Short mmCIF file of C-alpha atoms and ligand atoms in Angstrom, two decimals:
data_model
loop_
_atom_site.label_atom_id
_atom_site.label_comp_id
_atom_site.label_asym_id
_atom_site.label_seq_id
_atom_site.Cartn_x
_atom_site.Cartn_y
_atom_site.Cartn_z
CA UNK A 1 -15.65 -102.44 20.97
CA UNK A 2 -16.64 -98.67 20.11
CA UNK A 3 -14.76 -95.88 21.70
CA UNK A 4 -16.11 -92.98 23.12
CA UNK A 5 -14.79 -89.62 22.03
CA UNK A 6 -17.59 -87.62 23.71
CA UNK A 7 -20.66 -88.66 25.50
CA UNK A 8 -23.63 -87.63 27.46
CA UNK A 9 -24.10 -90.68 29.56
CA UNK A 10 -21.50 -89.21 32.07
CA UNK A 11 -21.94 -85.62 33.97
CA UNK A 12 -22.21 -83.09 30.83
CA UNK A 13 -22.10 -79.74 32.25
CA UNK A 14 -23.27 -76.33 30.41
CA UNK A 15 -21.37 -73.38 30.96
CA UNK A 16 -19.97 -69.72 29.97
CA UNK A 17 -16.28 -69.32 29.72
CA UNK A 18 -16.30 -65.55 28.99
CA UNK A 19 -18.46 -63.04 30.56
CA UNK A 20 -18.20 -59.83 32.77
CA UNK A 21 -19.91 -57.68 35.57
CA UNK A 22 -19.83 -54.51 37.49
CA UNK A 23 -16.32 -55.52 38.49
CA UNK A 24 -15.15 -54.39 35.31
CA UNK A 25 -17.34 -53.08 32.36
CA UNK A 26 -20.33 -55.19 32.89
CA UNK A 27 -23.97 -53.83 33.46
CA UNK A 28 -25.01 -56.60 35.77
CA UNK A 29 -23.56 -57.09 39.28
CA UNK A 30 -21.79 -60.31 40.12
CA UNK A 31 -25.09 -61.67 42.06
CA UNK A 32 -27.30 -60.93 39.10
CA UNK A 33 -24.93 -62.51 36.60
CA UNK A 34 -24.60 -65.76 38.43
CA UNK A 35 -28.44 -65.56 39.32
CA UNK A 36 -29.57 -65.04 35.36
CA UNK A 37 -27.08 -67.89 34.08
CA UNK A 38 -28.35 -70.23 36.86
CA UNK A 39 -32.03 -69.28 36.07
CA UNK A 40 -31.11 -69.96 32.13
CA UNK A 41 -30.19 -73.58 33.31
CA UNK A 42 -26.38 -72.94 33.02
CA UNK A 43 -24.59 -75.54 35.57
CA UNK A 44 -21.65 -72.82 35.61
CA UNK A 45 -20.45 -69.56 34.53
CA UNK A 46 -17.33 -67.46 34.79
CA UNK A 47 -16.70 -63.77 35.76
CA UNK A 48 -13.53 -63.29 33.36
CA UNK A 49 -13.16 -59.64 33.91
CA UNK A 50 -10.80 -57.43 32.41
CA UNK A 51 -7.45 -57.66 34.41
CA UNK A 52 -5.88 -54.50 33.53
CA UNK A 53 -4.80 -51.22 34.90
CA UNK A 54 -7.54 -48.64 32.95
CA UNK A 55 -10.17 -47.67 35.33
CA UNK A 56 -12.52 -46.97 32.17
CA UNK A 57 -12.89 -50.71 31.52
CA UNK A 58 -10.74 -53.03 33.55
CA UNK A 59 -10.05 -54.08 37.26
CA UNK A 60 -6.47 -54.57 38.47
CA UNK A 61 -7.78 -57.52 40.59
CA UNK A 62 -9.40 -60.98 39.62
CA UNK A 63 -12.96 -61.33 41.38
CA UNK A 64 -13.76 -64.51 43.18
CA UNK A 65 -17.65 -65.14 43.31
CA UNK A 66 -17.49 -68.51 44.45
CA UNK A 67 -19.32 -67.40 47.37
CA UNK A 68 -22.27 -67.44 44.99
CA UNK A 69 -21.78 -71.07 44.40
CA UNK A 70 -24.85 -73.64 45.12
CA UNK A 71 -24.95 -77.44 44.94
CA UNK A 72 -26.75 -76.95 41.25
CA UNK A 73 -24.45 -74.09 40.11
CA UNK A 74 -20.72 -73.06 40.35
CA UNK A 75 -18.25 -70.21 39.15
CA UNK A 76 -15.19 -70.83 37.75
CA UNK A 77 -12.31 -68.12 38.80
CA UNK A 78 -11.29 -66.61 35.70
CA UNK A 79 -10.37 -63.29 33.86
CA UNK A 80 -9.83 -61.73 30.49
CA UNK A 81 -6.06 -60.42 30.57
CA UNK A 82 -4.45 -57.45 28.79
CA UNK A 83 -1.07 -56.60 28.35
CA UNK A 84 0.27 -53.91 25.56
CA UNK A 85 1.54 -55.06 21.85
CA UNK A 86 -1.44 -56.36 19.59
CA UNK A 87 -2.06 -54.82 16.37
CA UNK A 88 -5.54 -53.71 15.39
CA UNK A 89 -6.88 -53.05 18.65
CA UNK A 90 -8.11 -49.59 20.04
CA UNK A 91 -6.00 -49.62 23.13
CA UNK A 92 -2.98 -51.90 21.68
CA UNK A 93 -4.09 -54.67 23.88
CA UNK A 94 -4.16 -58.36 23.67
CA UNK A 95 -7.39 -60.06 24.87
CA UNK A 96 -6.80 -63.65 26.41
CA UNK A 97 -9.24 -65.32 28.53
CA UNK A 98 -8.14 -67.66 31.56
CA UNK A 99 -10.42 -69.61 33.34
CA UNK A 100 -9.20 -71.24 36.55
CA UNK A 101 -7.14 -68.81 37.60
CA UNK A 102 -5.80 -68.29 41.39
CA UNK A 103 -7.70 -65.47 43.13
CA UNK A 104 -4.58 -63.63 43.40
CA UNK A 105 -3.33 -64.03 39.87
CA UNK A 106 -1.36 -60.51 39.34
CA UNK A 107 -2.22 -58.07 36.73
CA UNK A 108 0.48 -58.07 33.56
CA UNK A 109 3.67 -56.04 34.16
CA UNK A 110 3.51 -53.44 31.32
CA UNK A 111 6.33 -55.13 29.81
CA UNK A 112 4.85 -58.49 29.73
CA UNK A 113 3.94 -59.79 26.36
CA UNK A 114 1.05 -61.63 25.05
CA UNK A 115 2.70 -64.95 24.95
CA UNK A 116 4.62 -64.21 28.17
CA UNK A 117 1.02 -63.53 29.78
CA UNK A 118 -0.60 -67.03 28.06
CA UNK A 119 2.36 -68.77 29.68
CA UNK A 120 2.19 -67.00 33.15
CA UNK A 121 -1.65 -68.14 33.04
CA UNK A 122 -0.88 -71.90 31.96
CA UNK A 123 1.74 -72.11 34.68
CA UNK A 124 -1.06 -70.90 37.07
CA UNK A 125 -3.25 -73.80 36.02
CA UNK A 126 -5.80 -71.79 33.71
CA UNK A 127 -7.21 -73.07 30.80
CA UNK A 128 -6.35 -70.01 28.41
CA UNK A 129 -8.15 -69.27 25.13
CA UNK A 130 -7.36 -66.86 22.20
CA UNK A 131 -10.31 -64.61 22.52
CA UNK A 132 -12.53 -63.20 19.81
CA UNK A 133 -9.69 -63.55 16.91
CA UNK A 134 -12.19 -61.88 14.30
CA UNK A 135 -13.41 -58.93 16.35
CA UNK A 136 -10.19 -57.54 16.73
CA UNK A 137 -8.29 -58.93 13.52
CA UNK A 138 -6.13 -61.15 15.22
CA UNK A 139 -3.05 -61.62 12.92
CA UNK A 140 -1.96 -65.10 11.98
CA UNK A 141 1.74 -64.32 13.49
CA UNK A 142 -0.29 -63.25 16.51
CA UNK A 143 -2.33 -66.33 16.59
CA UNK A 144 0.89 -68.79 16.09
CA UNK A 145 2.83 -66.57 19.19
CA UNK A 146 0.07 -67.35 21.48
CA UNK A 147 -0.62 -71.00 20.54
CA UNK A 148 3.20 -71.53 20.43
CA UNK A 149 3.12 -70.31 24.44
CA UNK A 150 0.83 -72.93 25.53
CA UNK A 151 -2.74 -71.34 24.73
CA UNK A 152 -5.14 -74.38 24.84
CA UNK A 153 -7.89 -72.97 22.51
CA UNK A 154 -9.34 -70.76 20.31
CA UNK A 155 -12.66 -68.89 20.93
CA UNK A 156 -14.66 -69.68 17.69
CA UNK A 157 -17.75 -68.05 18.47
CA UNK A 158 -18.05 -65.02 20.76
CA UNK A 159 -21.79 -64.17 21.11
CA UNK A 160 -21.40 -60.39 21.77
CA UNK A 161 -19.21 -59.97 18.84
CA UNK A 162 -21.40 -61.77 16.54
CA UNK A 163 -24.81 -59.76 17.39
CA UNK A 164 -23.13 -56.29 18.08
CA UNK A 165 -20.43 -56.17 15.22
CA UNK A 166 -20.93 -59.37 12.98
CA UNK A 167 -17.41 -60.21 13.89
CA UNK A 168 -18.16 -63.44 16.23
CA UNK A 169 -16.08 -65.74 14.60
CA UNK A 170 -12.82 -67.83 14.76
CA UNK A 171 -13.11 -70.84 12.65
CA UNK A 172 -10.04 -69.41 10.04
CA UNK A 173 -7.78 -68.94 13.19
CA UNK A 174 -8.21 -72.27 14.92
CA UNK A 175 -7.74 -74.11 11.27
CA UNK A 176 -4.56 -72.38 10.42
CA UNK A 177 -3.13 -73.39 13.72
CA UNK A 178 -4.47 -76.91 13.51
CA UNK A 179 -2.91 -77.29 9.87
CA UNK A 180 0.04 -75.84 11.28
CA UNK A 181 0.15 -78.46 13.85
CA UNK A 182 -1.00 -76.64 16.97
CA UNK A 183 -2.91 -79.35 18.91
CA UNK A 184 -5.66 -76.42 20.11
CA UNK A 185 -9.36 -76.88 21.00
CA UNK A 186 -12.23 -74.54 20.20
CA UNK A 187 -14.75 -72.99 22.58
CA UNK A 188 -17.89 -70.83 22.27
CA UNK A 189 -18.80 -68.37 24.37
CA UNK A 190 -21.07 -65.29 25.04
CA UNK A 191 -18.59 -62.53 26.19
CA UNK A 192 -21.66 -60.95 27.77
CA UNK A 193 -21.87 -57.63 29.40
CA UNK A 194 -25.52 -56.73 29.60
CA UNK A 195 -27.25 -60.05 30.48
CA UNK A 196 -29.60 -61.08 29.09
CA UNK A 197 -29.64 -59.10 26.01
CA UNK A 198 -26.12 -60.40 24.95
CA UNK A 199 -26.25 -63.62 26.79
CA UNK A 200 -27.23 -67.45 26.51
CA UNK A 201 -25.86 -67.35 22.53
CA UNK A 202 -22.81 -69.55 22.78
CA UNK A 203 -21.76 -72.07 25.62
CA UNK A 204 -19.87 -75.26 26.19
CA UNK A 205 -20.95 -78.54 26.79
CA UNK A 206 -18.20 -79.98 29.53
CA UNK A 207 -18.34 -84.06 30.23
CA UNK A 208 -16.74 -83.94 33.75
CA UNK A 209 -16.37 -85.91 36.80
CA UNK A 210 -18.39 -83.33 38.47
CA UNK A 211 -19.84 -80.02 38.54
CA UNK A 212 -16.45 -78.70 40.39
CA UNK A 213 -14.29 -75.98 38.93
CA UNK A 214 -11.34 -78.42 39.41
CA UNK A 215 -13.00 -81.32 37.11
CA UNK A 216 -14.42 -78.99 34.73
CA UNK A 217 -11.16 -77.13 34.00
CA UNK A 218 -9.25 -80.85 33.78
CA UNK A 219 -11.76 -81.54 31.21
CA UNK A 220 -11.37 -78.51 29.17
CA UNK A 221 -7.49 -79.20 29.46
CA UNK A 222 -8.37 -82.89 27.89
CA UNK A 223 -10.43 -81.10 25.24
CA UNK A 224 -13.80 -83.32 26.79
CA UNK A 225 -16.25 -80.75 25.74
CA UNK A 226 -18.05 -79.38 22.64
CA UNK A 227 -19.03 -75.88 21.68
CA UNK A 228 -22.69 -75.07 20.50
CA UNK A 229 -24.81 -72.06 19.72
CA UNK A 230 -28.04 -74.28 19.48
CA UNK A 231 -27.68 -77.95 18.96
CA UNK A 232 -26.11 -80.72 21.16
CA UNK A 233 -24.14 -83.92 20.47
CA UNK A 234 -25.31 -86.82 21.95
CA UNK A 235 -22.48 -89.35 20.68
CA UNK A 236 -19.17 -89.25 19.36
CA UNK A 237 -17.79 -92.61 18.97
CA UNK A 238 -15.48 -94.64 16.81
CA UNK A 239 -15.92 -98.09 15.80
CA UNK A 240 -13.09 -99.32 13.94
CA UNK A 241 -12.47 -96.74 11.27
CA UNK A 242 -16.31 -95.79 11.65
CA UNK A 243 -17.19 -92.39 13.27
CA UNK A 244 -20.98 -92.35 14.57
CA UNK A 245 -22.36 -89.21 15.36
CA UNK A 246 -25.56 -88.71 17.25
CA UNK A 247 -26.90 -85.04 17.52
CA UNK A 248 -30.22 -83.19 18.45
CA UNK A 249 -32.39 -82.88 15.27
CA UNK A 250 -30.32 -80.99 12.76
CA UNK A 251 -30.05 -80.47 8.99
CA UNK A 252 -26.46 -81.06 8.07
CA UNK A 253 -23.61 -83.08 10.16
CA UNK A 254 -20.24 -82.13 8.52
CA UNK A 255 -16.76 -83.88 8.98
CA UNK A 256 -14.00 -81.23 8.32
CA UNK A 257 -10.64 -82.21 8.31
CA UNK A 258 -7.12 -80.52 7.24
CA UNK A 259 -6.92 -77.82 4.48
CA UNK A 260 -10.09 -77.84 2.81
CA UNK A 261 -11.44 -81.56 3.40
CA UNK A 262 -14.51 -82.29 4.17
CA UNK A 263 -17.91 -84.37 3.91
CA UNK A 264 -21.27 -83.79 4.63
CA UNK A 265 -24.58 -85.68 5.25
CA UNK A 266 -27.62 -83.18 4.64
CA UNK A 267 -31.89 -83.84 5.75
CA UNK A 268 -34.42 -82.55 7.67
CA UNK A 269 -34.12 -83.53 11.12
CA UNK A 270 -30.77 -85.80 11.23
CA UNK A 271 -30.19 -87.01 14.23
CA UNK A 272 -27.01 -89.22 13.42
CA UNK A 273 -24.48 -89.80 10.73
CA UNK A 274 -21.65 -92.41 10.11
CA UNK A 275 -18.40 -91.49 8.36
CA UNK A 276 -15.50 -93.80 7.25
CA UNK A 277 -12.27 -92.21 8.64
CA UNK A 278 -10.21 -94.87 6.63
CA UNK A 279 -10.81 -92.97 3.20
CA UNK A 280 -10.76 -89.55 4.73
CA UNK A 281 -6.84 -89.16 4.57
CA UNK A 282 -6.87 -86.26 7.26
CA UNK A 283 -4.42 -85.51 10.30
CA UNK A 284 -7.31 -84.78 12.27
CA UNK A 285 -11.04 -84.11 12.21
CA UNK A 286 -13.80 -82.07 13.58
CA UNK A 287 -17.51 -82.65 13.75
CA UNK A 288 -20.11 -79.51 12.95
CA UNK A 289 -23.72 -79.86 13.30
CA UNK A 290 -26.10 -77.18 12.02
CA UNK A 291 -29.78 -77.22 12.62
CA UNK A 292 -32.69 -75.57 10.80
CA UNK A 293 -32.25 -71.99 12.57
CA UNK A 294 -28.50 -72.12 11.47
CA UNK A 295 -27.22 -72.65 14.74
CA UNK A 296 -24.48 -75.14 15.36
CA UNK A 297 -22.89 -77.61 17.54
CA UNK A 298 -18.81 -78.21 16.99
CA UNK A 299 -16.79 -81.01 18.15
CA UNK A 300 -13.18 -80.55 19.28
CA UNK A 301 -10.63 -81.84 16.97
CA UNK A 302 -9.41 -85.20 17.30
CA UNK A 303 -6.00 -86.16 16.00
CA UNK A 304 -5.81 -89.50 13.99
CA UNK A 305 -2.31 -90.40 15.61
CA UNK A 306 -4.05 -89.99 18.94
CA UNK A 307 -6.78 -92.22 18.13
CA UNK A 308 -4.49 -95.08 16.31
CA UNK A 309 -2.44 -95.62 19.46
ZN1 ZN B 1 -11.99 -59.16 24.77
ZN1 ZN B 2 -14.47 -59.93 27.22
#
């Protein structure tokens, strides 16, 4: 009897978890952002505006764009939270993405720390992500402090950082936290400010009960999604110790575990692979599929002790 880890047979919804509009420092109006993501075939997007007190780039309020929602497209009330105390940032500010916030979520008090801000957003019900670690040189101690405060995930691909500064990654931060026992997930996002030029490059595919903010946030918190810059997982299932992976056509399927443990299958136009976890000897695994253009799909991490229960 196979155990499905992620499948597209239920509803799977494509969305952007990090983006900006004229409410903060984006170029497009909120209505424009919603229209362009909807026209690009997305199921949802987020106006995760900079929530802070500096009028050069931020607004002191969370925007509620749910008036633009349609039966086939929704927005999730979100923000990119800031407060002082981050090293290696021009303004000394933390950047923390929170999806599924209440619209009256208050801007940080001047004395609030990054970990305190994470904890407050988690308590308010949000799915909270450590934003663009590579772009602003997040230190290992900073990553640990946010994960310990309850951050759910790490942005391992930030499209605007990738195409504008070649600093779009976050796998090193993710794997450090995983190796140290933090159970965090991974996201790919756009962080778009100029749609469409810096949009549609990184997204999540969320298996949820419905295209509603509540169901999508619940699936994010449960890790029932994967991240992509192109390829898709069609199947991730366990049959005993055998892990079956189904993908859109790719050239490489990689099983990555703790430390530098990894196995791979390579070939032109692969759409499936099977790995034997009995010999893998790792506390967790995650799967990466890479297509001929170099675009990737990343599964979330799965922990062996969860799967063996
Ligand atoms: Zn940011
Ligand atoms: Zn941003």
